[in-house]
């Protein structure tokens, strides 16, 4: 402990980097699985299917044309940059003979862990540049060990992956006064911000806010050069990639905008205060309340941090489609600005100088909560039952069809075929309504098709469509559901049960809509 205190006092920057690396490497090793649908199925699943000469999400025009020759292919509204990087990485791993899905995901998590250190480095440097070492140490340590940071740092979530890029871009602007060519720094910042846009399209709001802040500061030349860098980056990446794939630039971006406008009420539409409550919760009250006050207090002094962050929050607050992860891109900028603003306030506040005990208690409470959650979340294995079910079935090399029986639920729990190691037909049997469950199928390289309303679809003499395995999700009414299946598949053989991870169980108890169920695997013995 004495040695740690010595390093903390003498070399705080290096100490923070080492701590940040340590907890992220722990997360890369132990935090397996995936956090959300998008960070696996829209990145890993898509990229691996391309490596395997398929297209599991039917994003590519040639696959759409092959499946529907009479229908014109349409874009799906996804940026190909981030998933394309994974395609190249997975192709390289396949070339050198690394084929284990589990090991490949460990390498991907490890790469993301090192990439996320940019957040800690730039966060510390920005705080030191704008404030003092006290704020820099506080901000650097929080960016290193804030309870959700290591977990998200190793996920393939574009809302988080874009953060190192926008913080890097901001640091280049703040540090431009120390360089010989200030204009060049603004140009490079624009290039990097453009990369962030190609990872997550909504970053356009943040980039616009940065450009506007530079204009308000009357840096006309710098704002033009910054904008020029952004445009070159977006055109050379987003425009060219879409042109190669679709024969026209920005096809995916325009489709993304169109789809979100037309479906703005189709997903979560929580109340207007949702995002500010998410920020307050993530940063742990009461300190999060103090930091929010600090964020608004220094809006004018630190306009380059405040304005793009505020515009981003304001737009997402106004737009009906709301999901908690949408606000993640600005959480670190909000934290940096808020802490700097709050520290500046309490240094001059007579009220808080007389009430230091309140701050001490608030800090103790913050660290108790943070350090209680941090080790649990950093080592949690999310979506464990789905991942390990596929990993278990991967030993059956001749498997062709799986039936997922989840008639307790009205929502489909997708199986990550990446861990199966092959792309097969999967049928999902779920609760369509209170009377008739419904079966829909997903074939390799196709969207859902074939709607069926009972097991009768699988006639025993049609061995081509008979499933090899039936996976029963959850143990509710399990015996009754298995007996129902046995009417059509009398030789069902129980293989194993795959249980969800600890956090998955907790999340489901808190909210039953989280479909993190145990999975019972039954093998269908063919009848002749």
Short mmCIF file of C-alpha atoms in Angstrom, two decimals:
data_model
loop_
_atom_site.label_atom_id
_atom_site.label_comp_id
_atom_site.label_asym_id
_atom_site.label_seq_id
_atom_site.Cartn_x
_atom_site.Cartn_y
_atom_site.Cartn_z
CA UNK A 1 0.00 0.00 0.00
CA UNK A 2 2.87 2.36 0.83
CA UNK A 3 4.44 1.65 -2.56
CA UNK A 4 1.11 2.34 -4.29
CA UNK A 5 0.79 5.66 -2.44
CA UNK A 6 4.31 6.56 -3.47
CA UNK A 7 3.62 5.88 -7.14
CA UNK A 8 0.24 7.65 -6.90
CA UNK A 9 1.91 10.80 -5.56
CA UNK A 10 5.01 10.71 -7.77
CA UNK A 11 3.67 9.19 -11.01
CA UNK A 12 -0.14 9.46 -10.99
CA UNK A 13 -0.49 9.32 -14.79
CA UNK A 14 1.50 6.08 -15.13
CA UNK A 15 -0.27 4.55 -12.11
CA UNK A 16 -3.68 5.29 -13.60
CA UNK A 17 -2.70 3.72 -16.96
CA UNK A 18 -1.43 0.56 -15.23
CA UNK A 19 -4.64 0.28 -13.16
CA UNK A 20 -6.80 0.84 -16.25
CA UNK A 21 -4.89 -1.81 -18.22
CA UNK A 22 -5.09 -4.30 -15.36
CA UNK A 23 -8.88 -4.15 -14.92
CA UNK A 24 -9.47 -4.21 -18.69
CA UNK A 25 -7.27 -7.27 -19.17
CA UNK A 26 -9.24 -8.94 -16.36
CA UNK A 27 -12.44 -8.05 -18.24
CA UNK A 28 -11.00 -9.39 -21.51
CA UNK A 29 -10.26 -12.72 -19.82
CA UNK A 30 -13.40 -13.21 -17.75
CA UNK A 31 -16.17 -11.05 -19.23
CA UNK A 32 -17.19 -13.48 -21.94
CA UNK A 33 -20.38 -13.54 -23.97
CA UNK A 34 -22.02 -10.37 -25.23
CA UNK A 35 -23.93 -7.58 -23.56
CA UNK A 36 -26.63 -6.71 -26.09
CA UNK A 37 -28.04 -7.98 -29.36
CA UNK A 38 -26.19 -5.37 -31.42
CA UNK A 39 -22.68 -5.89 -30.06
CA UNK A 40 -22.70 -9.49 -31.28
CA UNK A 41 -25.23 -10.03 -34.06
CA UNK A 42 -24.50 -6.78 -35.91
CA UNK A 43 -20.71 -7.12 -35.65
CA UNK A 44 -19.27 -10.55 -34.88
CA UNK A 45 -22.04 -12.65 -36.40
CA UNK A 46 -22.06 -10.59 -39.59
CA UNK A 47 -18.26 -10.51 -40.00
CA UNK A 48 -17.77 -14.23 -39.38
CA UNK A 49 -20.54 -15.14 -41.80
CA UNK A 50 -18.73 -13.13 -44.51
CA UNK A 51 -15.51 -14.96 -43.71
CA UNK A 52 -17.43 -18.23 -44.16
CA UNK A 53 -18.69 -17.10 -47.60
CA UNK A 54 -22.18 -16.42 -46.28
CA UNK A 55 -24.18 -13.40 -45.15
CA UNK A 56 -26.22 -14.30 -42.12
CA UNK A 57 -27.86 -10.86 -41.88
CA UNK A 58 -28.46 -10.50 -45.65
CA UNK A 59 -26.74 -7.09 -45.77
CA UNK A 60 -24.88 -7.64 -49.04
CA UNK A 61 -26.65 -6.93 -52.34
CA UNK A 62 -25.38 -10.06 -54.10
CA UNK A 63 -26.87 -12.29 -51.38
CA UNK A 64 -30.20 -10.45 -51.51
CA UNK A 65 -30.25 -10.81 -55.29
CA UNK A 66 -29.49 -14.51 -55.04
CA UNK A 67 -32.31 -15.11 -52.56
CA UNK A 68 -34.83 -12.86 -54.35
CA UNK A 69 -33.87 -12.54 -58.03
CA UNK A 70 -37.01 -10.53 -58.84
CA UNK A 71 -36.52 -8.01 -56.04
CA UNK A 72 -34.13 -5.06 -56.09
CA UNK A 73 -31.56 -5.30 -53.22
CA UNK A 74 -31.93 -2.64 -50.55
CA UNK A 75 -29.40 -1.42 -47.93
CA UNK A 76 -30.07 -2.21 -44.27
CA UNK A 77 -28.71 1.00 -42.75
CA UNK A 78 -25.45 -0.25 -41.24
CA UNK A 79 -21.97 1.20 -41.47
CA UNK A 80 -19.53 -1.33 -42.91
CA UNK A 81 -16.37 0.18 -41.38
CA UNK A 82 -16.41 -1.41 -37.93
CA UNK A 83 -17.84 -4.76 -39.01
CA UNK A 84 -15.45 -4.68 -41.98
CA UNK A 85 -12.46 -4.35 -39.64
CA UNK A 86 -13.68 -7.47 -37.84
CA UNK A 87 -14.08 -9.24 -41.17
CA UNK A 88 -10.42 -8.53 -41.98
CA UNK A 89 -9.29 -9.59 -38.50
CA UNK A 90 -11.30 -12.83 -38.54
CA UNK A 91 -10.08 -13.56 -42.08
CA UNK A 92 -6.49 -13.15 -40.91
CA UNK A 93 -7.07 -15.44 -37.91
CA UNK A 94 -8.57 -18.05 -40.19
CA UNK A 95 -5.57 -17.73 -42.53
CA UNK A 96 -3.08 -18.43 -39.73
CA UNK A 97 -5.17 -21.35 -38.44
CA UNK A 98 -6.87 -19.80 -35.40
CA UNK A 99 -10.41 -21.23 -35.56
CA UNK A 100 -11.67 -21.46 -31.99
CA UNK A 101 -14.63 -19.02 -31.64
CA UNK A 102 -13.97 -18.65 -27.91
CA UNK A 103 -10.26 -17.85 -28.35
CA UNK A 104 -10.96 -15.46 -31.25
CA UNK A 105 -13.41 -13.55 -29.07
CA UNK A 106 -10.79 -13.34 -26.30
CA UNK A 107 -8.37 -11.75 -28.77
CA UNK A 108 -11.05 -9.31 -29.93
CA UNK A 109 -11.87 -8.34 -26.34
CA UNK A 110 -8.16 -7.87 -25.62
CA UNK A 111 -7.73 -5.57 -28.64
CA UNK A 112 -10.72 -3.51 -27.50
CA UNK A 113 -9.28 -3.35 -23.98
CA UNK A 114 -6.05 -1.77 -25.25
CA UNK A 115 -7.95 0.52 -27.64
CA UNK A 116 -10.11 1.83 -24.79
CA UNK A 117 -7.01 3.04 -22.91
CA UNK A 118 -7.15 6.05 -25.27
CA UNK A 119 -10.14 7.19 -23.20
CA UNK A 120 -8.11 7.19 -19.99
CA UNK A 121 -5.03 8.82 -21.57
CA UNK A 122 -6.91 11.63 -23.30
CA UNK A 123 -9.30 12.12 -20.40
CA UNK A 124 -6.40 12.67 -18.00
CA UNK A 125 -4.59 14.98 -20.40
CA UNK A 126 -7.68 17.07 -21.22
CA UNK A 127 -8.45 17.52 -17.52
CA UNK A 128 -4.83 18.46 -16.73
CA UNK A 129 -4.80 20.94 -19.64
CA UNK A 130 -8.09 22.62 -18.69
CA UNK A 131 -7.87 22.40 -14.91
CA UNK A 132 -5.17 21.02 -12.62
CA UNK A 133 -3.54 17.78 -11.51
CA UNK A 134 -6.14 17.20 -8.81
CA UNK A 135 -8.96 17.09 -11.35
CA UNK A 136 -6.80 15.12 -13.79
CA UNK A 137 -6.03 12.43 -11.22
CA UNK A 138 -9.66 12.23 -10.15
CA UNK A 139 -10.95 12.00 -13.73
CA UNK A 140 -8.21 9.61 -14.85
CA UNK A 141 -8.90 7.22 -11.98
CA UNK A 142 -12.65 7.29 -12.60
CA UNK A 143 -12.21 6.61 -16.32
CA UNK A 144 -9.98 3.68 -15.33
CA UNK A 145 -12.19 2.02 -12.70
CA UNK A 146 -15.70 3.44 -12.95
CA UNK A 147 -17.93 0.41 -12.45
CA UNK A 148 -19.15 0.03 -16.05
CA UNK A 149 -16.01 1.16 -17.92
CA UNK A 150 -14.01 -2.12 -18.07
CA UNK A 151 -17.13 -4.10 -19.02
CA UNK A 152 -18.06 -1.81 -21.91
CA UNK A 153 -14.41 -1.39 -22.90
CA UNK A 154 -14.23 -5.02 -24.10
CA UNK A 155 -17.63 -5.09 -25.82
CA UNK A 156 -18.24 -4.69 -29.56
CA UNK A 157 -20.76 -1.91 -28.91
CA UNK A 158 -20.38 0.90 -31.43
CA UNK A 159 -21.81 3.42 -28.96
CA UNK A 160 -18.73 2.81 -26.82
CA UNK A 161 -16.14 2.02 -29.49
CA UNK A 162 -16.55 5.55 -30.93
CA UNK A 163 -15.60 7.21 -27.59
CA UNK A 164 -11.79 6.85 -27.92
CA UNK A 165 -11.99 8.49 -31.35
CA UNK A 166 -14.01 11.53 -30.28
CA UNK A 167 -11.84 12.03 -27.19
CA UNK A 168 -8.68 11.71 -29.27
CA UNK A 169 -10.06 14.29 -31.69
CA UNK A 170 -10.86 16.69 -28.85
CA UNK A 171 -7.41 16.30 -27.32
CA UNK A 172 -5.74 17.23 -30.61
CA UNK A 173 -7.72 20.49 -30.61
CA UNK A 174 -6.96 21.31 -26.97
CA UNK A 175 -3.26 20.51 -27.43
CA UNK A 176 -2.91 22.28 -30.79
CA UNK A 177 -1.38 25.38 -29.18
CA UNK A 178 1.75 23.36 -28.32
CA UNK A 179 2.35 22.29 -31.92
CA UNK A 180 4.08 24.13 -34.73
CA UNK A 181 1.12 23.73 -37.07
CA UNK A 182 -2.12 24.42 -35.25
CA UNK A 183 -4.11 24.08 -38.49
CA UNK A 184 -2.74 20.57 -39.07
CA UNK A 185 -3.96 19.49 -35.62
CA UNK A 186 -7.50 20.67 -36.41
CA UNK A 187 -7.37 18.82 -39.74
CA UNK A 188 -6.22 15.56 -38.10
CA UNK A 189 -8.89 16.02 -35.43
CA UNK A 190 -11.50 16.27 -38.19
CA UNK A 191 -10.20 13.08 -39.81
CA UNK A 192 -10.47 11.19 -36.52
CA UNK A 193 -13.92 12.59 -35.76
CA UNK A 194 -14.98 11.45 -39.22
CA UNK A 195 -13.82 7.94 -38.29
CA UNK A 196 -16.04 8.12 -35.20
CA UNK A 197 -18.98 8.99 -37.46
CA UNK A 198 -18.28 5.93 -39.62
CA UNK A 199 -18.40 3.79 -36.48
CA UNK A 200 -21.60 5.37 -35.11
CA UNK A 201 -23.68 7.63 -37.35
CA UNK A 202 -25.22 9.64 -34.48
CA UNK A 203 -21.78 11.09 -33.75
CA UNK A 204 -22.62 13.57 -36.54
CA UNK A 205 -24.48 15.53 -33.83
CA UNK A 206 -21.39 15.68 -31.64
CA UNK A 207 -19.13 16.62 -34.56
CA UNK A 208 -21.53 19.40 -35.52
CA UNK A 209 -21.41 20.68 -31.94
CA UNK A 210 -17.60 20.72 -31.99
CA UNK A 211 -17.57 22.69 -35.26
CA UNK A 212 -20.15 25.13 -33.92
CA UNK A 213 -18.13 25.67 -30.71
CA UNK A 214 -15.01 26.44 -32.77
CA UNK A 215 -17.02 28.96 -34.82
CA UNK A 216 -18.45 30.62 -31.72
CA UNK A 217 -14.88 31.05 -30.48
CA UNK A 218 -14.28 32.96 -33.75
CA UNK A 219 -11.67 30.55 -35.00
CA UNK A 220 -12.89 30.73 -38.59
CA UNK A 221 -9.88 29.18 -40.26
CA UNK A 222 -9.70 26.35 -37.72
CA UNK A 223 -13.41 25.55 -38.10
CA UNK A 224 -13.11 25.32 -41.88
CA UNK A 225 -10.04 23.08 -41.69
CA UNK A 226 -11.72 20.89 -39.04
CA UNK A 227 -14.82 20.54 -41.21
CA UNK A 228 -12.65 19.79 -44.23
CA UNK A 229 -10.96 16.96 -42.31
CA UNK A 230 -14.34 15.53 -41.28
CA UNK A 231 -15.66 15.62 -44.86
CA UNK A 232 -12.54 13.98 -46.32
CA UNK A 233 -12.69 11.24 -43.69
CA UNK A 234 -16.39 10.52 -44.24
CA UNK A 235 -16.15 10.64 -48.04
CA UNK A 236 -13.04 8.48 -48.22
CA UNK A 237 -14.43 5.82 -45.86
CA UNK A 238 -18.21 5.86 -45.75
CA UNK A 239 -18.63 7.12 -49.30
CA UNK A 240 -16.12 4.81 -50.97
CA UNK A 241 -17.14 1.66 -49.08
CA UNK A 242 -20.81 2.18 -49.96
CA UNK A 243 -19.90 2.97 -53.56
CA UNK A 244 -17.95 -0.28 -53.87
CA UNK A 245 -20.82 -2.31 -52.40
CA UNK A 246 -23.86 -0.43 -53.73
CA UNK A 247 -22.49 1.56 -56.70
CA UNK A 248 -23.52 4.78 -54.96
CA UNK A 249 -22.05 6.63 -51.95
CA UNK A 250 -23.68 7.01 -48.52
CA UNK A 251 -26.41 4.46 -49.32
CA UNK A 252 -26.28 2.88 -45.87
CA UNK A 253 -26.31 6.25 -44.09
CA UNK A 254 -29.36 7.51 -45.99
CA UNK A 255 -31.15 4.24 -45.32
CA UNK A 256 -30.26 4.52 -41.64
CA UNK A 257 -31.76 8.02 -41.45
CA UNK A 258 -34.88 6.98 -43.40
CA UNK A 259 -35.47 3.88 -41.28
CA UNK A 260 -35.08 5.69 -37.96
CA UNK A 261 -37.42 8.52 -38.96
CA UNK A 262 -40.08 6.10 -40.19
CA UNK A 263 -39.71 3.86 -37.13
CA UNK A 264 -39.17 6.46 -34.44
CA UNK A 265 -42.11 5.08 -32.43
CA UNK A 266 -41.38 1.39 -33.10
CA UNK A 267 -38.89 0.86 -30.27
CA UNK A 268 -38.41 2.17 -26.75
CA UNK A 269 -40.16 5.53 -26.27
CA UNK A 270 -39.55 6.39 -22.63
CA UNK A 271 -40.21 9.79 -21.06
CA UNK A 272 -38.15 12.87 -21.84
CA UNK A 273 -36.07 12.63 -18.63
CA UNK A 274 -34.78 9.15 -19.39
CA UNK A 275 -31.27 10.07 -20.50
CA UNK A 276 -30.48 12.48 -17.69
CA UNK A 277 -31.66 9.78 -15.24
CA UNK A 278 -29.42 7.24 -16.97
CA UNK A 279 -26.43 9.59 -16.65
CA UNK A 280 -27.21 10.26 -12.97
CA UNK A 281 -27.51 6.54 -12.32
CA UNK A 282 -24.35 5.54 -14.18
CA UNK A 283 -22.26 8.14 -12.35
CA UNK A 284 -23.81 7.25 -8.95
CA UNK A 285 -25.68 9.91 -6.93
CA UNK A 286 -25.23 12.13 -5.00
CA UNK A 287 -21.88 12.86 -6.68
CA UNK A 288 -23.51 12.52 -10.11
CA UNK A 289 -25.91 15.32 -9.13
CA UNK A 290 -22.99 17.55 -8.11
CA UNK A 291 -21.17 16.77 -11.38
CA UNK A 292 -24.29 17.56 -13.41
CA UNK A 293 -24.37 20.95 -11.73
CA UNK A 294 -20.69 21.37 -12.58
CA UNK A 295 -21.35 20.41 -16.21
CA UNK A 296 -23.86 23.23 -16.70
CA UNK A 297 -21.90 25.72 -14.60
CA UNK A 298 -18.89 25.84 -16.96
CA UNK A 299 -20.83 25.80 -20.23
CA UNK A 300 -19.28 29.02 -21.43
CA UNK A 301 -15.74 28.47 -20.16
CA UNK A 302 -15.45 24.97 -21.62
CA UNK A 303 -17.75 25.37 -24.59
CA UNK A 304 -15.86 22.84 -26.72
CA UNK A 305 -16.75 20.13 -24.21
CA UNK A 306 -20.17 21.39 -23.21
CA UNK A 307 -21.84 22.30 -26.51
CA UNK A 308 -21.43 19.04 -28.50
CA UNK A 309 -22.37 17.02 -25.42
CA UNK A 310 -25.44 19.15 -24.73
CA UNK A 311 -26.59 19.00 -28.38
CA UNK A 312 -26.20 15.21 -28.34
CA UNK A 313 -28.26 14.86 -25.13
CA UNK A 314 -30.86 17.37 -26.32
CA UNK A 315 -31.48 15.59 -29.63
CA UNK A 316 -31.78 12.15 -28.04
CA UNK A 317 -34.08 13.57 -25.38
CA UNK A 318 -36.33 15.01 -28.11
CA UNK A 319 -36.25 11.99 -30.45
CA UNK A 320 -38.92 9.40 -29.51
CA UNK A 321 -36.81 6.26 -30.01
CA UNK A 322 -34.90 5.94 -26.72
CA UNK A 323 -32.55 3.19 -25.57
CA UNK A 324 -30.15 3.54 -22.66
CA UNK A 325 -27.02 2.69 -24.67
CA UNK A 326 -27.67 5.55 -27.13
CA UNK A 327 -26.31 8.05 -24.58
CA UNK A 328 -23.02 6.22 -23.97
CA UNK A 329 -20.92 8.14 -26.57
CA UNK A 330 -20.93 11.32 -24.45
CA UNK A 331 -20.79 9.85 -20.94
CA UNK A 332 -17.03 10.37 -20.55
CA UNK A 333 -17.13 13.94 -21.89
CA UNK A 334 -20.01 14.70 -19.50
CA UNK A 335 -17.99 13.27 -16.62
CA UNK A 336 -14.84 15.27 -17.46
CA UNK A 337 -16.73 18.54 -17.85
CA UNK A 338 -18.84 17.93 -14.75
CA UNK A 339 -15.91 17.16 -12.46
CA UNK A 340 -13.88 20.13 -13.69
CA UNK A 341 -16.88 22.41 -13.20
CA UNK A 342 -17.74 21.03 -9.76
CA UNK A 343 -14.14 21.23 -8.51
CA UNK A 344 -13.89 24.83 -9.66
CA UNK A 345 -17.14 25.61 -7.85
CA UNK A 346 -16.33 24.06 -4.45
CA UNK A 347 -12.87 25.65 -4.37
CA UNK A 348 -14.57 29.07 -4.24
CA UNK A 349 -17.73 28.12 -2.35
CA UNK A 350 -17.84 29.21 1.29
CA UNK A 351 -20.84 26.90 1.80
CA UNK A 352 -18.91 23.75 0.80
CA UNK A 353 -15.76 24.82 2.65
CA UNK A 354 -17.83 24.72 5.85
CA UNK A 355 -19.44 21.38 4.93
CA UNK A 356 -16.53 19.20 3.85
CA UNK A 357 -18.04 16.29 5.77
CA UNK A 358 -20.91 16.08 3.27
CA UNK A 359 -18.43 15.69 0.42
CA UNK A 360 -16.42 13.11 2.38
CA UNK A 361 -19.54 11.02 3.07
CA UNK A 362 -20.61 11.35 -0.58
CA UNK A 363 -17.18 10.18 -1.77
CA UNK A 364 -17.18 7.23 0.65
CA UNK A 365 -20.65 6.21 -0.51
CA UNK A 366 -19.59 6.53 -4.17
CA UNK A 367 -16.53 4.32 -3.76
CA UNK A 368 -18.38 1.70 -1.70
CA UNK A 369 -21.01 1.34 -4.45
CA UNK A 370 -18.48 1.56 -7.28
CA UNK A 371 -16.00 -0.93 -5.82
CA UNK A 372 -18.83 -3.32 -4.91
CA UNK A 373 -20.14 -3.49 -8.47
CA UNK A 374 -16.83 -3.18 -10.36
CA UNK A 375 -15.36 -6.67 -9.69
CA UNK A 376 -18.72 -8.37 -10.31
CA UNK A 377 -19.45 -6.67 -13.61
CA UNK A 378 -15.83 -6.77 -14.80
CA UNK A 379 -15.77 -10.57 -14.49
CA UNK A 380 -19.35 -11.34 -15.48
CA UNK A 381 -20.16 -13.77 -18.29
CA UNK A 382 -23.25 -12.36 -20.01
CA UNK A 383 -25.65 -14.37 -22.22
CA UNK A 384 -23.81 -17.44 -20.96
CA UNK A 385 -26.58 -19.98 -21.58
CA UNK A 386 -26.96 -18.98 -25.24
CA UNK A 387 -23.22 -18.84 -25.93
CA UNK A 388 -22.40 -22.13 -24.21
CA UNK A 389 -25.37 -23.89 -25.79
CA UNK A 390 -23.90 -23.16 -29.20
CA UNK A 391 -20.42 -24.05 -28.01
CA UNK A 392 -21.74 -27.37 -26.66
CA UNK A 393 -23.50 -28.23 -29.94
CA UNK A 394 -20.41 -27.31 -31.99
CA UNK A 395 -19.00 -30.79 -31.30
CA UNK A 396 -21.76 -32.24 -33.51
CA UNK A 397 -20.24 -31.65 -36.94
CA UNK A 398 -23.24 -32.98 -38.89
CA UNK A 399 -25.84 -30.77 -37.20
CA UNK A 400 -28.15 -29.08 -39.72
CA UNK A 401 -31.33 -27.92 -37.95
CA UNK A 402 -32.10 -26.66 -34.42
CA UNK A 403 -35.53 -25.94 -32.97
CA UNK A 404 -35.67 -23.41 -30.12
CA UNK A 405 -38.78 -23.92 -27.97
CA UNK A 406 -39.55 -20.75 -25.99
CA UNK A 407 -43.36 -20.80 -25.82
CA UNK A 408 -43.36 -19.00 -22.46
CA UNK A 409 -42.27 -15.80 -24.21
CA UNK A 410 -43.48 -13.50 -26.97
CA UNK A 411 -39.96 -12.51 -27.96
CA UNK A 412 -37.28 -14.48 -29.71
CA UNK A 413 -33.98 -15.22 -27.95
CA UNK A 414 -31.54 -15.39 -30.85
CA UNK A 415 -28.81 -18.02 -30.75
CA UNK A 416 -25.26 -16.87 -31.62
CA UNK A 417 -24.31 -19.26 -34.44
CA UNK A 418 -20.79 -17.81 -34.41
CA UNK A 419 -20.05 -20.10 -31.44
CA UNK A 420 -21.56 -23.07 -33.28
CA UNK A 421 -18.91 -22.67 -35.95
CA UNK A 422 -21.32 -23.08 -38.85
CA UNK A 423 -24.44 -21.47 -40.33
CA UNK A 424 -27.51 -23.66 -40.24
CA UNK A 425 -31.28 -23.40 -40.22
CA UNK A 426 -32.74 -22.46 -36.83
CA UNK A 427 -36.45 -22.60 -36.05
CA UNK A 428 -37.81 -20.41 -33.27
CA UNK A 429 -40.99 -21.65 -31.59
CA UNK A 430 -42.35 -18.85 -29.44
CA UNK A 431 -45.59 -17.49 -28.00
CA UNK A 432 -47.28 -15.80 -30.92
CA UNK A 433 -50.50 -15.15 -28.99
CA UNK A 434 -52.45 -16.66 -26.12
CA UNK A 435 -53.88 -19.40 -28.34
CA UNK A 436 -51.35 -20.46 -30.97
CA UNK A 437 -47.60 -20.57 -30.57
CA UNK A 438 -45.77 -19.83 -33.80
CA UNK A 439 -42.70 -21.29 -35.45
CA UNK A 440 -40.59 -19.21 -37.77
CA UNK A 441 -37.34 -20.24 -39.38
CA UNK A 442 -34.12 -18.46 -40.14
CA UNK A 443 -32.00 -20.02 -42.86
CA UNK A 444 -28.39 -19.28 -43.69
CA UNK A 445 -28.23 -16.01 -45.56
CA UNK A 446 -31.93 -15.22 -45.26
CA UNK A 447 -34.39 -13.32 -43.16
CA UNK A 448 -37.22 -15.07 -41.35
CA UNK A 449 -39.52 -17.17 -43.49
CA UNK A 450 -41.94 -20.09 -43.28
CA UNK A 451 -44.51 -19.39 -40.57
CA UNK A 452 -45.82 -22.57 -38.94
CA UNK A 453 -48.25 -22.91 -36.06
CA UNK A 454 -47.44 -26.32 -34.54
CA UNK A 455 -45.02 -29.21 -34.37
CA UNK A 456 -47.04 -30.88 -37.13
CA UNK A 457 -44.86 -29.09 -39.63
CA UNK A 458 -42.12 -31.55 -38.79
CA UNK A 459 -43.60 -34.77 -40.14
CA UNK A 460 -41.48 -37.68 -39.04
CA UNK A 461 -41.16 -39.12 -42.54
CA UNK A 462 -39.64 -35.85 -43.80
CA UNK A 463 -36.16 -36.30 -42.38
CA UNK A 464 -34.88 -33.31 -44.36
CA UNK A 465 -36.73 -30.84 -42.14
CA UNK A 466 -36.60 -32.78 -38.87
CA UNK A 467 -34.52 -30.91 -36.28
CA UNK A 468 -31.39 -32.50 -34.86
CA UNK A 469 -31.87 -30.83 -31.48
CA UNK A 470 -34.65 -29.10 -29.57
CA UNK A 471 -33.56 -26.41 -27.11
CA UNK A 472 -36.13 -25.67 -24.40
CA UNK A 473 -35.70 -22.18 -22.97
CA UNK A 474 -36.56 -21.89 -19.25
CA UNK A 475 -37.91 -24.51 -16.85
CA UNK A 476 -41.43 -23.09 -16.59
CA UNK A 477 -43.89 -25.88 -17.57
CA UNK A 478 -40.88 -27.78 -18.86
CA UNK A 479 -42.31 -31.29 -18.38
CA UNK A 480 -45.52 -30.37 -20.19
CA UNK A 481 -43.62 -28.76 -23.07
CA UNK A 482 -41.26 -31.73 -23.45
CA UNK A 483 -44.20 -34.16 -23.44
CA UNK A 484 -45.88 -32.07 -26.15
CA UNK A 485 -42.75 -32.31 -28.28
CA UNK A 486 -42.55 -36.05 -27.70
CA UNK A 487 -45.90 -36.48 -29.44
CA UNK A 488 -44.06 -35.64 -32.65
CA UNK A 489 -40.53 -36.64 -31.68
CA UNK A 490 -41.02 -39.65 -29.38
CA UNK A 491 -37.31 -40.45 -29.06
CA UNK A 492 -36.18 -37.19 -27.49
CA UNK A 493 -33.03 -37.69 -25.43
CA UNK A 494 -32.01 -35.22 -22.73
CA UNK A 495 -28.40 -34.11 -23.25
CA UNK A 496 -27.58 -31.33 -20.80
CA UNK A 497 -28.69 -28.09 -19.18
CA UNK A 498 -26.82 -24.82 -19.74
CA UNK A 499 -27.44 -22.34 -16.94
CA UNK A 500 -27.22 -18.53 -17.23
CA UNK A 501 -24.50 -16.55 -15.50
CA UNK A 502 -24.86 -14.81 -12.14
CA UNK A 503 -25.54 -11.33 -13.54
CA UNK A 504 -27.98 -12.77 -16.12
CA UNK A 505 -29.95 -14.34 -13.27
CA UNK A 506 -29.95 -11.10 -11.26
CA UNK A 507 -31.03 -9.05 -14.29
CA UNK A 508 -33.90 -11.42 -14.98
CA UNK A 509 -35.12 -11.26 -11.39
CA UNK A 510 -35.05 -7.47 -11.56
CA UNK A 511 -36.82 -7.48 -14.92
CA UNK A 512 -38.49 -10.70 -16.19
CA UNK A 513 -38.36 -9.30 -19.73
CA UNK A 514 -34.64 -10.12 -19.77
CA UNK A 515 -34.71 -13.50 -21.47
CA UNK A 516 -31.64 -14.95 -19.78
CA UNK A 517 -33.11 -18.41 -19.22
CA UNK A 518 -31.53 -21.79 -18.57
CA UNK A 519 -31.50 -23.87 -21.75
CA UNK A 520 -32.34 -27.60 -21.76
CA UNK A 521 -30.81 -29.39 -24.73
CA UNK A 522 -32.59 -32.46 -26.11
CA UNK A 523 -31.31 -34.55 -29.00
CA UNK A 524 -33.86 -35.76 -31.55
CA UNK A 525 -33.26 -39.44 -32.29
CA UNK A 526 -34.46 -40.06 -35.87
CA UNK A 527 -37.39 -42.43 -36.33
CA UNK A 528 -37.50 -44.57 -39.44
#
